[in-house]
Coordinates of C-alpha atoms in Angstrom, one line a residue:
Chain F
M101 CA 20.5 -15.6 -25.5
R102 CA 21.4 -12.4 -23.7
V103 CA 20.9 -12.2 -20.0
A104 CA 18.3 -9.3 -20.4
E105 CA 16.4 -11.4 -22.8
N106 CA 16.4 -14.4 -20.5
L107 CA 15.2 -12.2 -17.7
N108 CA 12.5 -10.7 -19.9
A109 CA 11.4 -14.2 -20.9
A110 CA 11.3 -15.1 -17.2
L111 CA 9.0 -12.3 -16.4
H112 CA 6.8 -13.2 -19.3
G113 CA 6.7 -16.7 -18.1
L114 CA 5.9 -15.7 -14.6
L115 CA 3.0 -13.5 -15.6
D116 CA 1.8 -16.2 -18.0
D117 CA 2.0 -19.0 -15.4
D118 CA 0.6 -17.0 -12.4
P119 CA -2.6 -15.1 -13.0
T120 CA -2.1 -13.2 -9.7
A121 CA 1.3 -12.0 -10.7
Y122 CA 1.9 -8.2 -11.1
M123 CA 4.8 -6.2 -12.4
I124 CA 5.1 -2.7 -11.1
G125 CA 7.6 0.1 -11.6
E126 CA 8.5 3.3 -13.3
D127 CA 8.6 3.6 -17.1
I128 CA 8.1 -0.1 -17.5
L129 CA 5.2 0.1 -19.9
D130 CA 5.5 -0.4 -23.7
P131 CA 6.7 1.0 -26.0
Y132 CA 9.4 2.1 -23.6
G133 CA 9.6 -1.2 -21.7
G134 CA 11.8 -0.1 -18.8
A135 CA 15.0 1.9 -18.7
F136 CA 16.9 -1.3 -19.5
K137 CA 14.2 -2.8 -21.6
V138 CA 13.8 -5.8 -19.3
T139 CA 10.0 -5.4 -19.1
K140 CA 9.5 -5.0 -22.8
G141 CA 6.3 -6.5 -24.2
L142 CA 4.9 -7.3 -20.7
S143 CA 2.3 -4.5 -20.6
T144 CA 1.1 -5.3 -24.1
R145 CA 0.7 -8.9 -23.3
F146 CA -0.6 -8.5 -19.8
P147 CA -2.5 -5.2 -19.6
G148 CA -3.7 -4.4 -16.2
R149 CA -1.1 -6.6 -14.4
V150 CA 1.8 -4.4 -15.5
I151 CA 1.5 -1.2 -13.7
G152 CA 3.5 2.0 -14.5
T153 CA 3.9 4.2 -11.5
P154 CA 5.0 7.8 -10.7
I155 CA 8.5 8.3 -9.5
S156 CA 7.7 7.0 -6.0
E157 CA 10.0 4.1 -5.1
G158 CA 8.7 4.0 -1.5
A159 CA 5.1 3.9 -2.6
L160 CA 5.6 1.4 -5.4
T161 CA 7.4 -1.0 -3.0
G162 CA 4.6 -0.5 -0.5
V163 CA 2.0 -1.2 -3.2
A164 CA 3.8 -4.4 -4.1
A165 CA 3.7 -5.4 -0.4
G166 CA 0.0 -4.6 -0.3
L167 CA -0.6 -6.8 -3.4
A168 CA 1.5 -9.6 -1.8
L169 CA -0.4 -9.2 1.4
T170 CA -3.6 -9.9 -0.4
G171 CA -2.3 -13.1 -1.9
N172 CA -0.8 -11.9 -5.2
T173 CA 2.6 -12.3 -6.6
A174 CA 4.3 -8.9 -6.9
V175 CA 7.5 -8.0 -8.8
A176 CA 8.7 -4.4 -8.4
E177 CA 11.3 -2.8 -10.5
I178 CA 13.5 -0.1 -9.1
M179 CA 14.8 1.7 -12.1
F180 CA 18.3 2.1 -10.7
G181 CA 19.1 0.0 -7.7
D182 CA 20.5 3.1 -6.0
F183 CA 17.0 4.3 -5.6
V184 CA 16.0 1.3 -3.5
A185 CA 17.3 3.5 -0.6
L186 CA 13.9 5.3 -1.0
A187 CA 12.2 2.0 -0.4
F188 CA 14.3 1.0 2.6
D189 CA 11.5 1.7 5.1
Q190 CA 9.0 -0.4 3.2
L191 CA 11.5 -3.3 2.9
C192 CA 13.1 -3.1 6.4
N193 CA 10.2 -2.0 8.6
F194 CA 7.2 -3.3 6.7
A195 CA 7.6 -6.1 4.2
S196 CA 10.4 -8.1 5.9
K197 CA 9.0 -7.5 9.4
S198 CA 5.5 -8.6 8.4
V199 CA 6.7 -12.1 7.6
S200 CA 7.2 -12.8 11.3
M201 CA 6.4 -9.9 13.6
Y202 CA 2.8 -10.8 13.9
G203 CA 3.7 -14.0 15.8
R204 CA 3.0 -16.4 13.0
R205 CA 4.5 -16.7 9.5
L206 CA 2.8 -14.4 7.0
P207 CA 4.0 -15.4 3.6
L208 CA 4.6 -12.6 1.1
R209 CA 5.4 -13.4 -2.5
M210 CA 7.3 -10.4 -3.5
V211 CA 10.5 -9.6 -5.4
V212 CA 12.1 -6.2 -5.7
R213 CA 14.4 -6.0 -8.8
C214 CA 17.4 -3.7 -8.6
P215 CA 19.5 -3.0 -11.6
T216 CA 22.9 -2.6 -9.9
G217 CA 26.5 -1.8 -10.3
G218 CA 28.9 0.4 -12.3
G219 CA 31.0 0.1 -15.4
R220 CA 28.7 2.1 -17.5
G221 CA 29.6 5.6 -16.6
Y222 CA 26.4 6.5 -14.8
G223 CA 28.2 8.2 -11.9
P224 CA 28.1 8.1 -8.1
T225 CA 24.3 7.8 -7.6
H226 CA 23.5 5.4 -10.5
S227 CA 26.3 2.8 -10.2
Q228 CA 26.3 1.4 -6.7
S229 CA 26.1 -2.1 -5.4
L230 CA 23.9 -1.8 -2.3
Q231 CA 23.6 -5.5 -1.4
K232 CA 25.5 -5.0 1.9
H233 CA 22.9 -2.6 3.3
F234 CA 20.3 -5.4 3.2
V235 CA 22.4 -8.2 4.6
G236 CA 21.2 -9.6 7.9
M237 CA 17.6 -8.4 7.7
P238 CA 15.4 -11.2 9.1
G239 CA 12.6 -12.0 6.6
L240 CA 14.4 -10.6 3.6
S241 CA 16.4 -12.7 1.2
L242 CA 18.9 -11.4 -1.3
Y243 CA 19.6 -12.9 -4.7
E244 CA 21.8 -11.8 -7.5
M245 CA 21.3 -12.4 -11.3
S246 CA 24.0 -14.5 -12.9
P247 CA 24.7 -15.7 -16.4
F248 CA 24.7 -19.3 -15.1
H249 CA 21.3 -19.3 -13.5
D250 CA 18.1 -19.3 -15.5
N251 CA 16.1 -16.3 -14.4
R252 CA 12.7 -18.1 -14.5
A253 CA 14.1 -20.7 -12.1
V254 CA 15.5 -18.0 -9.9
L255 CA 12.2 -16.1 -9.9
G256 CA 10.5 -19.3 -8.9
A257 CA 13.0 -19.9 -6.1
M258 CA 12.5 -16.4 -4.7
L259 CA 8.8 -16.6 -4.7
E260 CA 8.8 -20.0 -3.1
R261 CA 10.6 -18.6 -0.1
G262 CA 7.4 -16.8 0.8
E263 CA 9.2 -13.7 2.0
P264 CA 10.3 -10.5 0.3
C265 CA 13.4 -10.9 -1.9
V266 CA 15.7 -8.3 -3.4
F267 CA 17.1 -9.3 -6.8
F268 CA 20.3 -7.5 -7.7
E269 CA 20.9 -7.4 -11.4
D270 CA 24.4 -6.2 -12.4
K271 CA 23.6 -4.0 -15.4
V272 CA 26.7 -5.1 -17.3
L273 CA 25.2 -8.5 -17.5
Y274 CA 22.2 -7.5 -19.5
T275 CA 24.0 -7.5 -22.8
R276 CA 26.2 -10.6 -22.1
Q277 CA 25.2 -14.1 -23.2
M278 CA 23.8 -16.6 -20.8
D279 CA 26.0 -19.6 -19.9
Q280 CA 28.9 -18.3 -22.1
V281 CA 32.4 -19.1 -20.8
D282 CA 35.8 -19.3 -22.4
P283 CA 36.5 -22.8 -23.8
L284 CA 39.0 -23.2 -21.0
F285 CA 36.2 -23.6 -18.5
T286 CA 33.2 -25.8 -17.8
V287 CA 30.2 -24.9 -15.8
R288 CA 28.0 -27.1 -13.7
R289 CA 25.1 -26.4 -11.3
E290 CA 24.9 -27.8 -7.8
G291 CA 21.5 -26.7 -6.6
G292 CA 21.6 -22.9 -6.4
L293 CA 25.4 -22.9 -6.8
A294 CA 27.2 -22.6 -10.2
V295 CA 30.6 -24.2 -10.2
V296 CA 33.1 -23.2 -12.9
D297 CA 36.2 -25.3 -13.2
L298 CA 39.0 -25.6 -15.7
R299 CA 38.3 -28.2 -18.3
G300 CA 40.3 -31.4 -18.1
P301 CA 41.2 -34.0 -15.5
D302 CA 40.0 -33.2 -12.0
A303 CA 42.7 -31.6 -9.9
R304 CA 42.5 -29.5 -6.8
P305 CA 42.5 -25.8 -7.9
D306 CA 45.1 -23.5 -6.4
C307 CA 42.4 -21.1 -5.3
V308 CA 38.6 -20.8 -5.1
I309 CA 36.9 -17.5 -5.9
I310 CA 33.3 -16.9 -4.6
A311 CA 31.6 -14.2 -6.5
P312 CA 28.0 -13.1 -7.1
G313 CA 26.7 -13.2 -10.7
G314 CA 27.7 -9.7 -11.7
M315 CA 31.3 -10.4 -10.9
A316 CA 31.5 -13.8 -12.6
H317 CA 32.9 -12.7 -15.9
R318 CA 35.6 -10.6 -14.3
A319 CA 36.6 -13.5 -12.0
L320 CA 36.7 -15.8 -15.0
A321 CA 38.9 -13.3 -16.9
A322 CA 41.3 -13.2 -13.9
M323 CA 41.3 -17.0 -13.7
R324 CA 42.2 -17.2 -17.4
S325 CA 45.1 -14.8 -17.1
L326 CA 46.3 -16.5 -13.9
L327 CA 46.4 -19.8 -15.7
V328 CA 48.0 -18.5 -18.9
E329 CA 50.5 -16.2 -17.3
Q330 CA 51.2 -17.9 -14.0
E331 CA 49.9 -21.5 -14.3
I332 CA 47.6 -20.8 -11.4
S333 CA 44.4 -22.8 -11.5
G334 CA 41.2 -21.5 -10.0
R335 CA 37.6 -22.5 -9.4
L336 CA 34.7 -20.0 -9.4
L337 CA 31.6 -20.4 -7.2
V338 CA 28.6 -18.3 -8.0
P339 CA 25.7 -18.6 -5.5
S340 CA 22.3 -17.4 -6.6
R341 CA 21.2 -16.5 -3.1
L342 CA 23.5 -14.2 -1.3
Y343 CA 21.6 -14.0 1.9
P344 CA 20.9 -16.0 3.8
L345 CA 23.9 -17.8 2.3
D346 CA 24.0 -21.6 2.3
A347 CA 27.7 -21.7 3.4
D348 CA 27.6 -25.5 3.9
A349 CA 26.8 -25.9 0.2
L350 CA 30.1 -24.2 -0.6
L351 CA 32.3 -26.4 1.6
P352 CA 32.8 -29.4 -0.8
F353 CA 34.2 -27.0 -3.4
L354 CA 36.6 -25.0 -1.2
G355 CA 40.3 -25.5 -0.7
E356 CA 43.1 -23.8 1.4
V357 CA 42.9 -20.5 -0.5
V358 CA 39.6 -18.7 -0.7
L359 CA 38.7 -15.3 -2.0
V360 CA 35.3 -13.4 -2.2
A361 CA 35.1 -10.9 -5.0
E362 CA 32.2 -8.4 -5.2
E363 CA 31.7 -4.9 -6.7
S364 CA 30.6 -3.3 -3.4
T365 CA 32.8 -0.5 -2.1
A366 CA 34.9 -1.3 0.9
G367 CA 33.4 -1.6 4.4
G368 CA 30.7 -3.8 5.9
T369 CA 30.6 -5.9 2.7
W370 CA 28.8 -9.1 1.8
G371 CA 32.2 -10.7 1.5
S372 CA 33.0 -10.1 5.2
E373 CA 29.8 -12.0 6.1
V374 CA 30.8 -14.8 3.8
A375 CA 34.3 -14.8 5.3
H376 CA 32.9 -15.1 8.8
L377 CA 30.7 -18.0 7.9
L378 CA 33.7 -19.8 6.3
H379 CA 36.1 -19.0 9.1
A380 CA 33.7 -20.6 11.6
R381 CA 33.7 -23.8 9.5
L382 CA 37.2 -24.0 8.0
W383 CA 39.6 -22.0 10.1
G384 CA 42.1 -24.7 10.7
R385 CA 42.1 -25.8 7.1
L386 CA 42.7 -22.4 5.4
R387 CA 46.2 -21.3 4.5
G388 CA 45.1 -17.8 5.5
P389 CA 42.0 -15.8 6.2
V390 CA 39.4 -15.6 3.4
R391 CA 40.6 -12.7 1.2
L392 CA 38.1 -10.0 0.4
V393 CA 38.1 -8.3 -3.0
H394 CA 35.9 -5.3 -3.4
S395 CA 35.9 -1.8 -4.9
R396 CA 37.7 1.0 -3.2
A397 CA 36.2 3.0 -0.3
S398 CA 35.1 5.8 -2.7
V399 CA 32.1 7.2 -4.6
I400 CA 32.0 5.8 -8.1
P401 CA 33.2 8.4 -10.6
T402 CA 31.7 9.0 -14.0
A403 CA 34.7 9.3 -16.2
A404 CA 35.8 5.9 -17.5
H405 CA 39.4 6.1 -16.4
L406 CA 38.4 7.2 -12.9
E407 CA 35.6 4.6 -12.6
N408 CA 38.1 1.9 -13.6
E409 CA 40.4 2.9 -10.7
V410 CA 37.6 2.5 -8.2
L411 CA 35.7 -0.6 -9.3
V412 CA 36.9 -4.2 -9.0
G413 CA 38.2 -5.4 -12.4
E414 CA 39.9 -8.5 -13.7
S415 CA 43.3 -7.2 -12.6
T416 CA 42.1 -6.5 -9.0
I417 CA 41.1 -10.1 -8.7
H418 CA 44.2 -11.3 -10.5
H419 CA 46.5 -9.5 -8.1
A420 CA 44.5 -10.5 -5.0
V421 CA 44.8 -14.2 -6.0
R422 CA 48.6 -13.9 -6.5
E423 CA 48.9 -12.1 -3.1
A424 CA 46.8 -14.8 -1.4
L425 CA 49.0 -17.6 -2.9
R426 CA 52.1 -15.8 -1.8
G427 CA 50.6 -15.9 1.7
Chain B
M1350 CA -9.3 23.5 18.4
T1351 CA -11.3 23.5 21.6
E1352 CA -13.4 26.4 20.6
T1353 CA -14.4 24.7 17.4
L1354 CA -16.1 22.0 19.3
D1355 CA -19.7 22.7 20.1
R1356 CA -21.0 22.0 23.5
L1357 CA -24.3 20.6 22.2
R1358 CA -25.8 17.7 24.0
L1359 CA -24.6 14.4 22.8
S1360 CA -27.4 12.2 21.4
R1361 CA -28.3 9.0 23.1
L1362 CA -26.4 5.9 22.0
G1363 CA -27.5 2.3 22.0
D1364 CA -26.2 0.4 24.9
D1365 CA -23.9 -1.6 22.6
D1366 CA -22.1 1.5 21.4
L1367 CA -21.8 3.0 24.8
E1368 CA -20.5 -0.3 26.2
L1369 CA -17.8 -0.4 23.5
L1370 CA -16.8 3.3 24.1
L1371 CA -16.5 2.5 27.8
Q1372 CA -14.6 -0.7 27.1
V1373 CA -12.0 1.1 25.2
R1374 CA -11.8 3.8 27.9
H1375 CA -11.4 1.5 30.8
F1376 CA -9.0 -0.7 28.8
E1377 CA -6.7 2.2 28.2
L1378 CA -7.0 3.5 31.8
K1379 CA -6.1 0.0 33.0
L1380 CA -3.0 -0.1 30.8
L1381 CA -1.7 3.1 32.2
E1382 CA -2.3 1.7 35.7
L1383 CA -0.5 -1.5 34.9
Y1384 CA 2.4 0.4 33.4
G1385 CA 2.5 2.6 36.5
R1386 CA 2.9 -0.5 38.5
G1387 CA 5.7 -1.8 36.3
E1388 CA 3.6 -4.8 35.1
L1389 CA 4.0 -4.2 31.4
N1390 CA 7.1 -4.4 29.2
G1391 CA 8.0 -1.6 26.8
T1392 CA 5.6 1.2 26.1
T1393 CA 2.1 1.9 24.9
H1394 CA 0.1 4.7 23.3
T1395 CA -3.4 5.1 24.6
C1396 CA -6.3 6.6 22.6
L1397 CA -7.9 8.2 25.6
G1398 CA -10.3 10.9 24.4
Q1399 CA -10.4 9.5 20.8
E1400 CA -12.4 6.3 21.5
Y1401 CA -15.4 7.6 19.7
V1402 CA -13.6 7.7 16.3
P1403 CA -13.5 4.0 15.6
V1404 CA -16.7 3.4 17.5
A1405 CA -18.5 5.8 15.1
L1406 CA -16.9 4.1 12.1
R1407 CA -17.6 0.6 13.3
P1408 CA -20.9 -0.1 11.5
L1409 CA -19.6 1.6 8.4
L1410 CA -16.9 -0.9 7.9
G1411 CA -17.5 -4.6 7.1
P1412 CA -15.5 -7.8 7.6
D1413 CA -14.3 -7.7 4.0
D1414 CA -12.7 -4.3 4.5
H1415 CA -9.1 -4.0 5.4
V1416 CA -8.2 -1.8 8.3
F1417 CA -4.7 -0.4 8.8
S1418 CA -4.0 0.9 12.3
N1419 CA -1.1 2.6 13.9
H1420 CA 0.8 3.0 17.1
R1421 CA -2.3 4.4 18.9
G1422 CA -4.5 1.5 17.8
H1423 CA -6.2 -0.2 20.8
G1424 CA -9.5 1.5 20.1
H1425 CA -9.3 0.5 16.4
Y1426 CA -8.7 -3.1 17.4
L1427 CA -11.3 -3.3 20.1
S1428 CA -13.9 -1.7 17.8
T1429 CA -13.2 -4.2 15.1
F1430 CA -13.0 -7.4 17.2
R1431 CA -14.3 -6.6 20.8
D1432 CA -11.5 -8.7 22.1
P1433 CA -9.9 -7.1 25.1
H1434 CA -8.6 -10.5 26.3
G1435 CA -6.5 -11.1 23.2
L1436 CA -5.2 -7.5 23.0
L1437 CA -4.3 -7.4 26.7
A1438 CA -2.6 -10.8 26.4
E1439 CA -0.7 -9.4 23.4
I1440 CA 0.4 -6.3 25.4
M1441 CA 1.2 -8.3 28.5
G1442 CA 2.9 -11.2 26.6
R1443 CA 0.5 -13.8 27.9
E1444 CA -1.0 -17.0 26.5
G1445 CA -3.8 -16.2 24.1
A1446 CA -2.0 -13.1 22.7
V1447 CA -3.3 -12.1 19.2
C1448 CA 0.2 -12.2 17.8
G1449 CA 2.0 -14.4 20.3
G1450 CA 3.4 -11.4 22.2
V1451 CA 5.8 -10.7 19.3
G1452 CA 4.1 -7.6 18.0
G1453 CA 2.9 -6.0 21.2
S1454 CA 0.8 -2.8 21.4
Q1455 CA 1.6 -1.5 17.9
H1456 CA 2.1 -4.5 15.6
I1457 CA -1.1 -6.5 15.4
H1458 CA -2.4 -8.6 12.6
R1459 CA -5.7 -10.5 12.6
D1460 CA -7.8 -11.3 9.6
R1461 CA -8.0 -8.1 7.6
Y1462 CA -6.7 -5.9 10.4
M1463 CA -3.1 -4.8 10.6
S1464 CA -1.2 -2.2 12.6
T1465 CA 2.3 -1.0 12.1
G1466 CA 4.6 1.1 14.2
V1467 CA 6.2 3.5 11.6
Q1468 CA 4.4 6.6 10.7
G1469 CA 2.9 6.7 7.2
E1470 CA 4.3 3.4 5.9
S1471 CA 0.9 1.7 5.9
L1472 CA -0.5 4.1 3.3
P1473 CA 1.3 2.8 0.3
V1474 CA 0.6 -0.7 1.5
A1475 CA -3.1 0.1 1.8
A1476 CA -3.0 1.6 -1.7
G1477 CA -1.8 -1.8 -2.9
V1478 CA -4.5 -3.6 -1.0
A1479 CA -7.1 -1.1 -2.3
L1480 CA -5.9 -1.8 -5.8
H1481 CA -6.4 -5.5 -5.2
L1482 CA -9.8 -5.0 -3.7
K1483 CA -10.9 -2.8 -6.6
R1484 CA -10.1 -5.5 -9.1
T1485 CA -11.2 -8.6 -7.2
E1486 CA -13.7 -7.6 -4.5
P1487 CA -15.4 -4.4 -5.7
G1488 CA -17.4 -2.7 -3.0
T1489 CA -14.9 -3.3 -0.3
L1490 CA -12.3 -0.8 0.8
A1491 CA -9.0 -0.2 2.7
C1492 CA -9.2 2.1 5.7
V1493 CA -6.1 3.6 7.1
Y1494 CA -6.0 5.4 10.4
I1495 CA -3.3 8.1 10.7
G1496 CA -2.7 11.1 12.9
D1497 CA -1.9 14.8 12.2
G1498 CA 1.8 14.1 12.8
T1499 CA 1.8 11.4 10.1
W1500 CA 1.4 14.2 7.5
G1501 CA 5.1 14.9 7.9
E1502 CA 5.9 11.7 6.1
G1503 CA 6.4 11.7 2.3
A1504 CA 4.9 8.2 2.0
V1505 CA 1.5 9.8 2.7
Y1506 CA 1.7 12.0 -0.4
E1507 CA 3.1 9.3 -2.7
A1508 CA 0.1 7.1 -1.6
L1509 CA -2.5 9.9 -1.9
N1510 CA -1.2 10.5 -5.4
L1511 CA -1.7 6.9 -6.4
A1512 CA -5.1 6.7 -4.7
A1513 CA -6.4 9.6 -6.7
L1514 CA -4.6 8.6 -9.9
W1515 CA -5.8 5.0 -9.8
E1516 CA -9.2 5.8 -8.2
L1517 CA -8.7 3.5 -5.3
P1518 CA -11.3 2.6 -2.6
L1519 CA -9.1 4.1 0.1
L1520 CA -10.5 5.7 3.2
V1521 CA -8.0 7.8 5.1
V1522 CA -9.1 8.5 8.7
V1523 CA -7.1 11.3 10.3
E1524 CA -7.3 11.6 14.0
N1525 CA -6.1 15.1 14.4
N1526 CA -5.6 15.4 18.1
G1527 CA -3.7 18.6 17.8
I1528 CA -0.4 17.2 19.0
A1529 CA 2.3 14.9 17.5
Q1530 CA 4.0 13.3 20.5
S1531 CA 5.1 16.6 22.1
T1532 CA 4.8 18.9 19.1
P1533 CA 1.6 20.9 18.6
T1534 CA 0.2 20.6 15.1
A1535 CA 0.6 24.3 14.6
A1536 CA 4.4 23.9 15.0
Q1537 CA 4.7 21.0 12.6
M1538 CA 2.1 21.5 9.8
A1539 CA 1.9 24.3 7.3
G1540 CA -1.4 24.7 5.7
S1541 CA -4.0 22.1 6.5
V1542 CA -5.1 18.5 6.0
G1543 CA -8.0 19.7 3.9
G1544 CA -5.6 21.7 1.7
R1545 CA -3.3 18.8 1.2
A1546 CA -6.1 16.5 0.3
A1547 CA -7.4 19.1 -2.2
A1548 CA -4.0 19.2 -3.8
F1549 CA -4.6 15.7 -5.0
G1550 CA -8.2 16.2 -5.9
I1551 CA -9.2 14.0 -3.0
R1552 CA -12.4 14.8 -1.1
H1553 CA -11.9 15.9 2.5
H1554 CA -14.5 15.8 5.2
L1555 CA -14.0 17.5 8.5
V1556 CA -15.6 16.1 11.6
V1557 CA -15.7 18.3 14.7
S1558 CA -18.5 16.5 16.5
A1559 CA -17.9 13.8 19.1
D1560 CA -21.5 12.6 18.7
V1561 CA -21.3 9.1 17.4
N1562 CA -24.8 9.0 15.8
E1563 CA -24.2 12.4 14.1
I1564 CA -20.8 11.3 12.8
R1565 CA -22.2 8.1 11.4
A1566 CA -25.1 9.8 9.6
A1567 CA -22.7 12.2 7.9
L1568 CA -20.1 9.6 7.0
A1569 CA -22.4 6.8 5.8
P1570 CA -23.0 8.2 2.3
L1571 CA -19.3 9.3 1.9
V1572 CA -18.0 5.9 2.9
A1573 CA -20.4 4.3 0.5
E1574 CA -18.8 6.4 -2.2
V1575 CA -15.4 5.2 -1.2
R1576 CA -16.7 1.7 -2.0
Q1577 CA -17.3 3.0 -5.5
A1578 CA -13.5 3.7 -5.8
R1579 CA -13.6 7.3 -4.8
P1580 CA -10.9 8.0 -2.2
L1581 CA -11.7 10.1 0.9
V1582 CA -9.9 11.8 3.7
V1583 CA -11.9 12.1 6.8
E1584 CA -10.4 14.4 9.4
F1585 CA -11.6 14.2 13.0
V1586 CA -10.8 17.1 15.2
T1587 CA -10.2 15.2 18.4
H1588 CA -8.4 15.4 21.7
R1589 CA -5.7 13.2 23.1
L1590 CA -6.6 13.1 26.8
G1591 CA -3.5 11.2 28.0
P1592 CA 0.2 11.4 27.4
H1593 CA 1.8 10.4 24.1
S1594 CA 2.9 7.1 25.7
K1595 CA 3.2 7.1 29.5
G1596 CA 4.2 9.9 31.8
D1597 CA 5.5 12.1 29.0
D1598 CA 2.9 14.8 28.8
I1599 CA 4.5 18.2 28.8
R1600 CA 1.5 20.1 27.6
P1601 CA 0.5 23.2 29.6
A1602 CA -2.3 22.6 32.1
G1603 CA -4.7 24.6 30.0
A1604 CA -4.3 22.4 27.0
V1605 CA -4.9 19.3 29.1
Q1606 CA -7.9 20.9 30.7
A1607 CA -9.3 21.8 27.3
A1608 CA -9.0 18.2 26.3
R1609 CA -10.8 17.1 29.4
D1610 CA -13.5 19.6 28.9
N1611 CA -14.2 18.2 25.5
D1612 CA -14.0 14.6 26.6
W1613 CA -17.0 12.6 25.5
Y1614 CA -16.8 10.6 28.7
G1615 CA -17.7 13.5 31.0
R1616 CA -20.1 15.0 28.5
Y1617 CA -22.0 11.8 28.0
A1618 CA -22.2 11.2 31.8
H1619 CA -23.7 14.6 32.1
D1620 CA -26.1 14.3 29.2
H1621 CA -27.3 10.7 29.9
P1622 CA -26.5 10.0 33.6
D1623 CA -28.8 7.0 34.1
Q1624 CA -27.6 5.0 31.1
F1625 CA -24.0 6.0 31.7
H1626 CA -23.9 5.0 35.3
R1627 CA -25.8 1.8 34.6
L1628 CA -23.1 0.7 32.2
D1629 CA -19.9 2.4 33.4
G1630 CA -19.4 0.5 36.6
P1631 CA -20.0 -2.9 35.1
V1632 CA -17.7 -2.3 32.1
R1633 CA -15.0 -1.0 34.5
A1634 CA -15.4 -4.1 36.6
E1635 CA -15.3 -6.4 33.5
I1636 CA -12.0 -4.9 32.4
Q1637 CA -10.6 -5.3 35.9
A1638 CA -11.6 -9.0 35.9
I1639 CA -10.1 -9.4 32.4
A1640 CA -6.8 -7.8 33.6
D1641 CA -6.7 -10.1 36.6
E1642 CA -7.4 -13.2 34.5
V1643 CA -4.9 -12.4 31.7
A1644 CA -2.2 -11.4 34.2
A1645 CA -2.5 -14.9 35.7
R1646 CA -1.9 -16.7 32.4
P1647 CA 1.4 -18.3 31.5
P1648 CA 3.7 -16.4 29.2
S1649 CA 2.9 -16.4 25.5
R1650 CA 4.9 -18.7 23.2
W1651 CA 6.4 -17.8 19.8
E1652 CA 5.6 -20.6 17.5
G1653 CA 8.2 -19.9 15.0
T1654 CA 10.9 -17.6 13.8
C1655 CA 11.3 -17.0 10.1
A1656 CA 13.2 -19.6 8.0

């Protein structure tokens, strides 16, 4: 099953299971079914609880917060994650604050879905990975879609937190298959963490790569080429929740060489937050500082050859691992 | 704006209404005094001169209605709950604070009342609440208090569009006091509130009177229609008697004098001296006693941060 179909089924399941659940967003109604078709069939099956809005990201996020405030479950779709900038006030100053600024916990069951990332030639304002701008906001949790995490379970986990969550969905995942890895690898789940190892007898991997869901297939491609070309073994860790990150859950799977790979452009990245958390726990045991792999400090160009130069790809990760192992 | 206010005699209010008006007035005056003495942390925004707006609306709103207030919300809160102890404790960070002292003057949540500190952001939220009410509790409404300055925010227009499009039971109360912090309305708003409401096909009702009975009589049928999912913008032409927050009033003396001339407090004292003087002193004394009692309480405790 493709990731977009899994997500679509998850949304169907949520609206089916929870009679207070709403889906709200731009162009999400049938027959269009959303710019990436993730909401297809929802408005036909759940008329009245699937609400198409004008082009008003701030308002639709506020409406979702209002629905959550009155005890409903609200899922909002931002057509391109870049546009969540227009909802920043609602998320930063209203929804996340409301959870605790009134002196006692005010639970809000609310998810803002953000199709994210580049690699599809949509250009500078439709290709960004804005996760880093939301890291460290009390009362706001960040999750990322992954081919190794069933979206119905992830939706459930987000809503159970009782605080607004932003769900980043790397657009390139939509057309990929769930749980598909090269036969070289084997995937297992440890709570919210997916652990991908080389098949075969247990051995300490030469390096561990931590990456959010959207980066997983590129990290796995790099691990494959490192193994085949350099006999370097790697392990991939894919956390479902990016923030707050359960760093302790990563510890049993880490070794002396750790990298964090993400698509964000350079500067103030999620990876630097992860590195800090790990340094505080592992400093004496690491061969060197956690190495950060991210896209260049640049806008994301439209033309494919230029976009490839800017964004993290398999080869970026491959080279970063080799440098890390050289010390 | 001054000249648009008539100087007709204010009609006589029930003691209950007058007591509430006076409670809000003396509460706000007490706050400025406490700030002046350095006994409060942070800042506050008083509604001096505007007290009659929520008092007029009070019987038109019910316990099932949601009220969204703003930075200048003490009168809204007191009119809803008549709880000066809890509000003052919140502002002073004392035991018994409505929100544990976390929210302070401009971030209060109790039952279906909520205030927020960022201009305009509550309107889309109120639209979401109104959508819920329309579907699950027809006959109830969401009321949002905003100011003339709030109309500079795009969120207002996104929400008005939704309110009209989805026929939401949304009541927008605009307290147009002629000044946004230090900027006169004429320097920050092109056109008018009425014109902007009309652009969305939303009814607009202008209130120039400060007569609580008269305002209520005019608004009652309009608010009843809001309950039938017909949004409404009610604009009060009012006057901010005090500074924006504390000691930051740069208005020319004439503008402040005009606000004073239009102040319901002096007018009502003039029009109904016996009733006024019978109640004013005791309410003032009551607020003084509340302030003394609350100030003596131990600090508020924050029961929990977020997970």
